[in-house]
CSV table of C-alpha atoms in Angstrom, one decimal:
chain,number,residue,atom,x,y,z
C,1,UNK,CA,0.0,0.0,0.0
C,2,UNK,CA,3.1,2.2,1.2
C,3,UNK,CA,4.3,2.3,-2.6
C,4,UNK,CA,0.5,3.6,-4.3
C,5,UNK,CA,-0.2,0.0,-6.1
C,6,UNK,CA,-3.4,0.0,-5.4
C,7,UNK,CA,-4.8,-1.5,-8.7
C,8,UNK,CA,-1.6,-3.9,-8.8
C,9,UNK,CA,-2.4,-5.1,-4.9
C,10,UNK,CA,-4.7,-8.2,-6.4
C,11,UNK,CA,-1.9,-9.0,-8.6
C,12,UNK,CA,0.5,-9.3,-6.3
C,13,UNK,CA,-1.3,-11.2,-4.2
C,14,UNK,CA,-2.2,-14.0,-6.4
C,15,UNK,CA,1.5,-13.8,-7.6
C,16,UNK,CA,2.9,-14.1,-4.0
C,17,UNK,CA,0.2,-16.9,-3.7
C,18,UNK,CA,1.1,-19.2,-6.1
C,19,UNK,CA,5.2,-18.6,-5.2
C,20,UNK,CA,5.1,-19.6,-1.9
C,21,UNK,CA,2.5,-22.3,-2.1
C,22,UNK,CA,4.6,-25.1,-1.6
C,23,UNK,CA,5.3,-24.4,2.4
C,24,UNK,CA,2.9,-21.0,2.7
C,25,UNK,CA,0.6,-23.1,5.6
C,26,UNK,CA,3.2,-24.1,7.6
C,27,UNK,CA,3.6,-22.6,10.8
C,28,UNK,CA,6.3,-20.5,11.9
C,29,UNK,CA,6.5,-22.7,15.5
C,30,UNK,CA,6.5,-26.0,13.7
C,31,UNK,CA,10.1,-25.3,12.5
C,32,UNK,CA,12.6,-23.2,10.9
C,33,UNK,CA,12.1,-23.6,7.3
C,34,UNK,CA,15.8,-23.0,6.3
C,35,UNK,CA,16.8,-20.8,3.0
C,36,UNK,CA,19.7,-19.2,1.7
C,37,UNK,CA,17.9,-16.0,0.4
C,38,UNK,CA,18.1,-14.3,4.1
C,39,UNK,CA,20.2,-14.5,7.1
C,40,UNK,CA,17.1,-16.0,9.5
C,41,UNK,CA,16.3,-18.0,6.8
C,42,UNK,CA,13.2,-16.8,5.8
C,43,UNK,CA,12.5,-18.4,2.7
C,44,UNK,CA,11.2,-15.2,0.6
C,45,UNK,CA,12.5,-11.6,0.5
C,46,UNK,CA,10.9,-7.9,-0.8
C,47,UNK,CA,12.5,-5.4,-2.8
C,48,UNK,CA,11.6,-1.8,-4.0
C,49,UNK,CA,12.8,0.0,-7.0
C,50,UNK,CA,12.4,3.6,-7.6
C,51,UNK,CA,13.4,5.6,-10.2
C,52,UNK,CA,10.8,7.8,-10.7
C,53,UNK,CA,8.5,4.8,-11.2
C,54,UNK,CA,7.9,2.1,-8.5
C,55,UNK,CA,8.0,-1.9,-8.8
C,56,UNK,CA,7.6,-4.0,-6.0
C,57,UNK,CA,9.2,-7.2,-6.3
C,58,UNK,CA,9.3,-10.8,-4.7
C,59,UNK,CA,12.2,-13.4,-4.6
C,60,UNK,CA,11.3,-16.8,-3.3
C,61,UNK,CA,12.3,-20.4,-2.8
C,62,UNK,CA,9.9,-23.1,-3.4
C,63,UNK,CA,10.6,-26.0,-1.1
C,64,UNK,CA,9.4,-29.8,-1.1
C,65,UNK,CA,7.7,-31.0,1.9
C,66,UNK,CA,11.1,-32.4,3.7
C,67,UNK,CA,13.1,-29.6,2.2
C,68,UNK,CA,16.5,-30.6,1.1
C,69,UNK,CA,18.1,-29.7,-2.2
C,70,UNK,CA,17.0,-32.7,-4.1
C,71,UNK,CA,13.2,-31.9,-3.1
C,72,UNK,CA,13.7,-28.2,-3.4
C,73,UNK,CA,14.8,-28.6,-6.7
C,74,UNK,CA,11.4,-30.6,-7.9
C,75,UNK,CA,9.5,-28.6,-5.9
C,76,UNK,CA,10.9,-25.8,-7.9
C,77,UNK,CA,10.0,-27.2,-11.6
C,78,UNK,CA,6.7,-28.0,-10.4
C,79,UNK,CA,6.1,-24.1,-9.6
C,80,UNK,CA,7.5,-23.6,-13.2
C,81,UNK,CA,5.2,-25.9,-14.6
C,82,UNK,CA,2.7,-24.1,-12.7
C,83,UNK,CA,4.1,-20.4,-13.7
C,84,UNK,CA,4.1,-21.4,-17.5
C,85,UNK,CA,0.3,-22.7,-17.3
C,86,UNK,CA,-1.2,-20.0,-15.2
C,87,UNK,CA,1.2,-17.2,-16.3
C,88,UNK,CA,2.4,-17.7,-19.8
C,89,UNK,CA,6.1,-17.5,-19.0
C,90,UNK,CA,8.5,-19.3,-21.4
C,91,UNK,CA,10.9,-22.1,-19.9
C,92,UNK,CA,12.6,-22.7,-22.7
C,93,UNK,CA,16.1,-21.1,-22.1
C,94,UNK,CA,15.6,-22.5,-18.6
C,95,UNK,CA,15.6,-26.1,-19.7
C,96,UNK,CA,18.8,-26.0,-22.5
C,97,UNK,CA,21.2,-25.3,-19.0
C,98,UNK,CA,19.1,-26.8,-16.0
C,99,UNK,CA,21.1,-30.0,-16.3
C,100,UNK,CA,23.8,-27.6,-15.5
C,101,UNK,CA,22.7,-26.3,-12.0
C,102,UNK,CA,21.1,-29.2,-10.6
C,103,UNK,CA,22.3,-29.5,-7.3
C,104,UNK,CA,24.9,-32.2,-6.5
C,105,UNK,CA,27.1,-30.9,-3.8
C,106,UNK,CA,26.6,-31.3,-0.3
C,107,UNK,CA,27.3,-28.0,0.4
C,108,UNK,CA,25.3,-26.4,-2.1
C,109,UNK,CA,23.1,-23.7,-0.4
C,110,UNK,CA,20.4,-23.5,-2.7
C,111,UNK,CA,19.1,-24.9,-6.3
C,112,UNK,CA,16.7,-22.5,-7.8
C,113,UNK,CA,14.5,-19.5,-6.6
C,114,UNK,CA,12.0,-17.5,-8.1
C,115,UNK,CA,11.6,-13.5,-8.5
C,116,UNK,CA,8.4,-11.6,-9.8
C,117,UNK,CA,8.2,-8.1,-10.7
C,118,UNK,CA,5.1,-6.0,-10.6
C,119,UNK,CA,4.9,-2.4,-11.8
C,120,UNK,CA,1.1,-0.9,-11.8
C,121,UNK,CA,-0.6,-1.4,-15.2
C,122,UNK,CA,1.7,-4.2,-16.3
C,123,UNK,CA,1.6,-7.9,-16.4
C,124,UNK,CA,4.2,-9.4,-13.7
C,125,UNK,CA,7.5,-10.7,-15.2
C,126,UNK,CA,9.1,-13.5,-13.8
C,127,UNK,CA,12.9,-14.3,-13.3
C,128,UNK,CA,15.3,-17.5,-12.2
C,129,UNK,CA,18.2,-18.0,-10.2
C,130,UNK,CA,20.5,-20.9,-10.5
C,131,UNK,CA,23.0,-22.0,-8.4
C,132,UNK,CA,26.9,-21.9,-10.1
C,133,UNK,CA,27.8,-23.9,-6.8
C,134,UNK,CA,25.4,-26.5,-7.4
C,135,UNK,CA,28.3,-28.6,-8.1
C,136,UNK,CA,31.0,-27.0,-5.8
C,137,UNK,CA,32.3,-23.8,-5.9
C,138,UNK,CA,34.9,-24.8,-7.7
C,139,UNK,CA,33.4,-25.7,-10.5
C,140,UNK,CA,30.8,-22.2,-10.3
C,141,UNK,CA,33.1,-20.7,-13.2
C,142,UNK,CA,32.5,-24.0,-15.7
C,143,UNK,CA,29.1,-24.2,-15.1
C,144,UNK,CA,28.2,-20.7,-15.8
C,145,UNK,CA,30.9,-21.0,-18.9
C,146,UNK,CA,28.9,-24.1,-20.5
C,147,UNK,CA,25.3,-22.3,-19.6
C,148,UNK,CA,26.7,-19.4,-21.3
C,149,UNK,CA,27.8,-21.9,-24.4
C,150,UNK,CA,24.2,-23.4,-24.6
C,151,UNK,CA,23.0,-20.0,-24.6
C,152,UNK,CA,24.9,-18.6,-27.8
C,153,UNK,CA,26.1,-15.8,-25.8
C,154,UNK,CA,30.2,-16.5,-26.0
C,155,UNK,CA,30.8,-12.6,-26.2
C,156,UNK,CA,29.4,-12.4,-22.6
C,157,UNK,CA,31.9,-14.8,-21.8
C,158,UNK,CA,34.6,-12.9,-22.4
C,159,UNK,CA,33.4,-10.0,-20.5
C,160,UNK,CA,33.2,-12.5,-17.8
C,161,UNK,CA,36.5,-13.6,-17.6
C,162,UNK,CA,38.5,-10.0,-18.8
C,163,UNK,CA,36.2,-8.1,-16.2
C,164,UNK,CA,33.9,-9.6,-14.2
C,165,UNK,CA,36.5,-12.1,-12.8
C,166,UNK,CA,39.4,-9.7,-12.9
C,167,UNK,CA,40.9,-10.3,-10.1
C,168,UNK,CA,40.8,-14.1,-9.9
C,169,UNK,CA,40.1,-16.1,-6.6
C,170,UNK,CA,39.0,-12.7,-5.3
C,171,UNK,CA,35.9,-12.8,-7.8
C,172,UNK,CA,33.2,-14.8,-7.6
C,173,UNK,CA,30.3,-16.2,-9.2
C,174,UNK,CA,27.2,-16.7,-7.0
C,175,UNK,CA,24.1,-16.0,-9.0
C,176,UNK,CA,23.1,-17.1,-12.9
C,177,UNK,CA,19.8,-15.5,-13.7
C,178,UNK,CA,17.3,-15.9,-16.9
C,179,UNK,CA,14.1,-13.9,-17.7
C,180,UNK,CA,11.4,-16.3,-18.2
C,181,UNK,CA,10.9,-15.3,-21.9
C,182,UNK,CA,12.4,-15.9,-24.9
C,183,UNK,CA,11.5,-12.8,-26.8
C,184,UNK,CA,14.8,-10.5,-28.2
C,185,UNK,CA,15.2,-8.6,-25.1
C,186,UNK,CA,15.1,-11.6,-22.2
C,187,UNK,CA,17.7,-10.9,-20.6
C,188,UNK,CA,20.6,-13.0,-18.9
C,189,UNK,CA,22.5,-11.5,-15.6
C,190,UNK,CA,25.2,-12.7,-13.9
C,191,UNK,CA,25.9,-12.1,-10.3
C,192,UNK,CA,29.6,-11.4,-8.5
C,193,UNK,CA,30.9,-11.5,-5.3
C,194,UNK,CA,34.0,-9.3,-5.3
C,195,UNK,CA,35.5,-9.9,-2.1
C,196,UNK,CA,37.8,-7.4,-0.3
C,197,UNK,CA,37.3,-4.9,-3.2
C,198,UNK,CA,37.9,-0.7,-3.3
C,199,UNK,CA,35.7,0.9,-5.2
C,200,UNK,CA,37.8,1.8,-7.5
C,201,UNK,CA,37.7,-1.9,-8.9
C,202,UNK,CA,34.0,-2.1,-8.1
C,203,UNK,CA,34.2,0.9,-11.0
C,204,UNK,CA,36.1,-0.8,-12.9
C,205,UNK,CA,33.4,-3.4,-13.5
C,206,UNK,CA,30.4,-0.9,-13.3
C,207,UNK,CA,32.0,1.2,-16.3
C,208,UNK,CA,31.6,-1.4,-18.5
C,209,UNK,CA,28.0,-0.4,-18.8
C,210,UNK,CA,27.3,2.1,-21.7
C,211,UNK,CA,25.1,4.0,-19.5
C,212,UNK,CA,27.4,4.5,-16.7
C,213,UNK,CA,28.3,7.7,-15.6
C,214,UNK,CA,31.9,8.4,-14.0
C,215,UNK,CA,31.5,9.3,-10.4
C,216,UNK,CA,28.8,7.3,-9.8
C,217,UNK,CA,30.3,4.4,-7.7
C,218,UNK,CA,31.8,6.6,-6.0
C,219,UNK,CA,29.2,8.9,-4.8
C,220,UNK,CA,26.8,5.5,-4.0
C,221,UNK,CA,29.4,4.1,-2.0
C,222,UNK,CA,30.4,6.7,0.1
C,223,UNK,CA,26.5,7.7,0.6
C,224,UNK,CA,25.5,4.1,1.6
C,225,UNK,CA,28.8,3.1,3.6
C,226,UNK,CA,31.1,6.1,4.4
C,227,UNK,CA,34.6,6.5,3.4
C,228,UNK,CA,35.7,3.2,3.0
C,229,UNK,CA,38.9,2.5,1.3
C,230,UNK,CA,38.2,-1.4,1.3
C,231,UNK,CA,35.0,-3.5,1.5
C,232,UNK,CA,36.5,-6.1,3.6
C,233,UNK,CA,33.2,-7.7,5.4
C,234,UNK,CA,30.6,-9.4,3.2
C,235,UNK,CA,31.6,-8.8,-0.3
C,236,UNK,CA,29.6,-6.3,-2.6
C,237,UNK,CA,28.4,-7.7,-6.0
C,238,UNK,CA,27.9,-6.4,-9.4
C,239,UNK,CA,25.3,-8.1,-11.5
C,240,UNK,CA,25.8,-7.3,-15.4
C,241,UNK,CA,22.7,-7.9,-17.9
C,242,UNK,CA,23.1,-9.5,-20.9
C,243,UNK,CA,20.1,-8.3,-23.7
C,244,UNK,CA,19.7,-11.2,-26.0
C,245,UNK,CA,23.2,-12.2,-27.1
C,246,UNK,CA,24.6,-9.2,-26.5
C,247,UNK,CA,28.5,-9.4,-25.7
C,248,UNK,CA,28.9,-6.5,-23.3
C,249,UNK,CA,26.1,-6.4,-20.5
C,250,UNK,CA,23.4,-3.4,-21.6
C,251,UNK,CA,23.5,-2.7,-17.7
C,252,UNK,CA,25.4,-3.3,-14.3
C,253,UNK,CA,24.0,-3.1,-10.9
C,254,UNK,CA,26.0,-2.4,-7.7
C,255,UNK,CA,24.2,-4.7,-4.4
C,256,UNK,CA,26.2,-3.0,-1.5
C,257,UNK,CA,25.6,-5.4,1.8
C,258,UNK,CA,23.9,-2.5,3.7
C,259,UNK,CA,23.1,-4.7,7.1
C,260,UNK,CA,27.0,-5.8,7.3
C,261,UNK,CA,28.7,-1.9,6.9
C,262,UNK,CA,25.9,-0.3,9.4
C,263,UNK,CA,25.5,0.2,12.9
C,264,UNK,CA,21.3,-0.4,12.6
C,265,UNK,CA,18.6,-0.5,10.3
C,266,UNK,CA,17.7,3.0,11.1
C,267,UNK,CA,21.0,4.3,10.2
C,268,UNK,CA,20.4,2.2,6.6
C,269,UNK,CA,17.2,4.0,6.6
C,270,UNK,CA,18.7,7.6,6.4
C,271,UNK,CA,21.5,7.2,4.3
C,272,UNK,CA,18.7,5.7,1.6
C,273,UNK,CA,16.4,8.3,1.9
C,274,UNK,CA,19.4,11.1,1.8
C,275,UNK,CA,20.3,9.7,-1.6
C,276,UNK,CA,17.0,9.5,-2.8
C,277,UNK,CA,15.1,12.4,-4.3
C,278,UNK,CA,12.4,13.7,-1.7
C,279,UNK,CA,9.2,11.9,-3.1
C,280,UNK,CA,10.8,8.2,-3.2
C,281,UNK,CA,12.2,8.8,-0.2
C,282,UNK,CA,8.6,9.5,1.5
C,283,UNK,CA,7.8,6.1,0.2
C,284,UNK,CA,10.6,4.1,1.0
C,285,UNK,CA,9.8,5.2,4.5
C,286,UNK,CA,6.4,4.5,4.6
C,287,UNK,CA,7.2,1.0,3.1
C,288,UNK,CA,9.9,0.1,5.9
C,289,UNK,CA,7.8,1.1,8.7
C,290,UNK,CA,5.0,-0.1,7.5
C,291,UNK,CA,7.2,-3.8,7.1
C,292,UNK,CA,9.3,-4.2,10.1
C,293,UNK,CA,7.3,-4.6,13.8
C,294,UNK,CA,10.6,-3.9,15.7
C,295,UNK,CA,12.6,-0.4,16.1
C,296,UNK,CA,15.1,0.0,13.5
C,297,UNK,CA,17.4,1.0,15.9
C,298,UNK,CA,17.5,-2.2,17.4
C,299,UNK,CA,19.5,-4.1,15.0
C,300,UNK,CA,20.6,-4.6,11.3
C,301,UNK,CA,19.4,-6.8,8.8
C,302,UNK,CA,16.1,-5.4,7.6
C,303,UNK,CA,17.5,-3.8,5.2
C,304,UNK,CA,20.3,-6.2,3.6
C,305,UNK,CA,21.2,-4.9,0.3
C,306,UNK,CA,21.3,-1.6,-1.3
C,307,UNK,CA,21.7,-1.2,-4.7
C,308,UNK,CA,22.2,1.3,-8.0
C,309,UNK,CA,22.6,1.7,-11.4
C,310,UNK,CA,21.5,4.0,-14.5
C,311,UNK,CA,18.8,3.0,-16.7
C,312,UNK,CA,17.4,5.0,-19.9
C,313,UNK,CA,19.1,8.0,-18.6
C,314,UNK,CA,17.6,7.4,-14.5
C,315,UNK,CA,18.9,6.8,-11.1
C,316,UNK,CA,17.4,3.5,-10.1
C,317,UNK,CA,17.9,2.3,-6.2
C,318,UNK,CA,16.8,-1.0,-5.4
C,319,UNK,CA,16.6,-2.0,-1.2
C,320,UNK,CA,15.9,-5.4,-0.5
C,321,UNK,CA,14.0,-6.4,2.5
C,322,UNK,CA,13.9,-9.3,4.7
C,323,UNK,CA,10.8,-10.2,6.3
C,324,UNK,CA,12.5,-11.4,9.5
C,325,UNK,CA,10.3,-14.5,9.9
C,326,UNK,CA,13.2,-16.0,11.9
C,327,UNK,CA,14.6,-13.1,13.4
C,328,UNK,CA,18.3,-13.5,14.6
C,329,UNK,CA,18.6,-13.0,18.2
């Protein structure tokens, strides 16, 4: 309600619905339902971007009804199955690489969650995320290599390897995303952990995009986290987004881990709405306190990720919210 959605609220509701479905009646005292897409473990997450328009969006894990990664994983085609009857999505792209990313490795922390996207007046889009780890980290590189092979796109695998993954064992891969369509502008993004990075190489990778503007990473940075000469908690990552078979990304994103660089949530809060022009910044407030049922100042994590990049010539902040369904103690 917070972000004006009104006619998008049924919408979103029947989206949220049908990507939770698989464990949505289970009760919170019955047992902690463990995921990888927040740090209680809540199995779904919010986000809100503004940039002059607003879109509310929804990333979620399905989950079998023993959750491990083998039933996660079917539990997850069966929502696909479900999202391409009820919601016309194309899983075509999805099935030439989900060999690829089916979990295998003990340690693997996830094997495919679901985002949706809803702006008002617009159908909801739908999104994947794979796993590169699925089959050890060590093989995250390979795996993302030979999705990128199956997907034509061998230009984006050079800008993986020359930029992306500059700075060897520093860099990692840790998200492989496809829009569930197979229309000429689908797009294909690639997510990297840059661990103990300056911002001068966060730049570096963030200037790749053509509509980049020189100053910018800096100024986001230093507005989210203070002067900071190295990011040496939880790792930023970039996320470059690849139009088609384009062989440079068309954009680049920024996530800066907000929760691990500030002293609360409330402190996250300002240093968002400072950045923001004065109208978003109204409603990012009145969406966060209209979330959260604890003071901010009483803890981080809230708020876990900021993030920013330029798109057809705007400022667009994304902040990504965690439900705190399992709240830390």
């Amino acid at each position: 309600m917070a972000l004006g959605m009104h006619s998008t609220s049924p919408v979103a509701r029947a989206v949220f619905e049908v990507l939770t479905e698989s464990w949505s009646r289970r009760m919170v005292g019955d047992g902690q339902i463990l995921s990888d897409i927040t740090d209680d473990s809540s199995p779904f997450e919010f986000s809100v971007a503004l940039d002059g328009q607003r879109e509310l969006r929804m990333l979620t894990e399905a989950q079998g009804s023993i959750p491990s990664l083998a039933s996660n994983w079917r539990a997850a085609w069966e929502l696909n199955s479900r999202l391409e009857r009820d919601f016309n999505v194309s899983l075509s792209r999805a099935h030439l690489i989900a060999d690829l990313f089916s979990p295998q490795h003990r340690n693997a922390k996830f094997g495919l969650w679901h985002a949706a996207c809803l702006r008002p007046g617009q159908a909801p889009d739908f999104k994947l995320y794979f796993n590169p780890d699925a089959k050890g980290p060590e093989h995250a590189q390979g795996t993302t290599e030979l999705a990128l092979a199956r997907l034509g796109m061998h230009g984006a695998m050079e800008w993986l390897r020359e930029v992306g993954l500059a700075r060897g064992t520093q860099d990692h891969i840790v998200y492989f995303s496809l829009d569930l369509a197979d229309h000429g502008q689908a797009r294909t993004k690639i997510y990297v952990a840059h661990r103990q990075a300056t911002v001068q190489e966060l730049d570096a990778v963030m200037a790749t995009s053509p509509q980049h503007r020189k100053g910018d990473t800096e100024r986001f940075c230093q507005a989210m986290t203070g002067d900071r000469e190295v990011y040496a908690g939880r790792p930023p990552i970039t996320c470059a987004a690849f139009v088609g078979h384009q062989s440079t990304p068309s954009t680049v994103t920024l996530h800066l881990p907000v929760r691990s660089y500030l002293d609360s949530d409330h402190v996250a809060l300002e240093r968002i709405c400072e950045f923001l022009p004065e109208e978003s910044a109204k409603i990012y407030r009145l969406a966060v306190t209209g979330m959260i049922d604890r003071p901010l100042e009483r803890g981080t994590g809230m708020q876990t990720y900021s993030s920013f990049r330029r798109q057809h010539g705007r400022e667009r902040l994304t902040v990504y919210l965690s439900p705190e369904v399992y709240r830390p103690a």
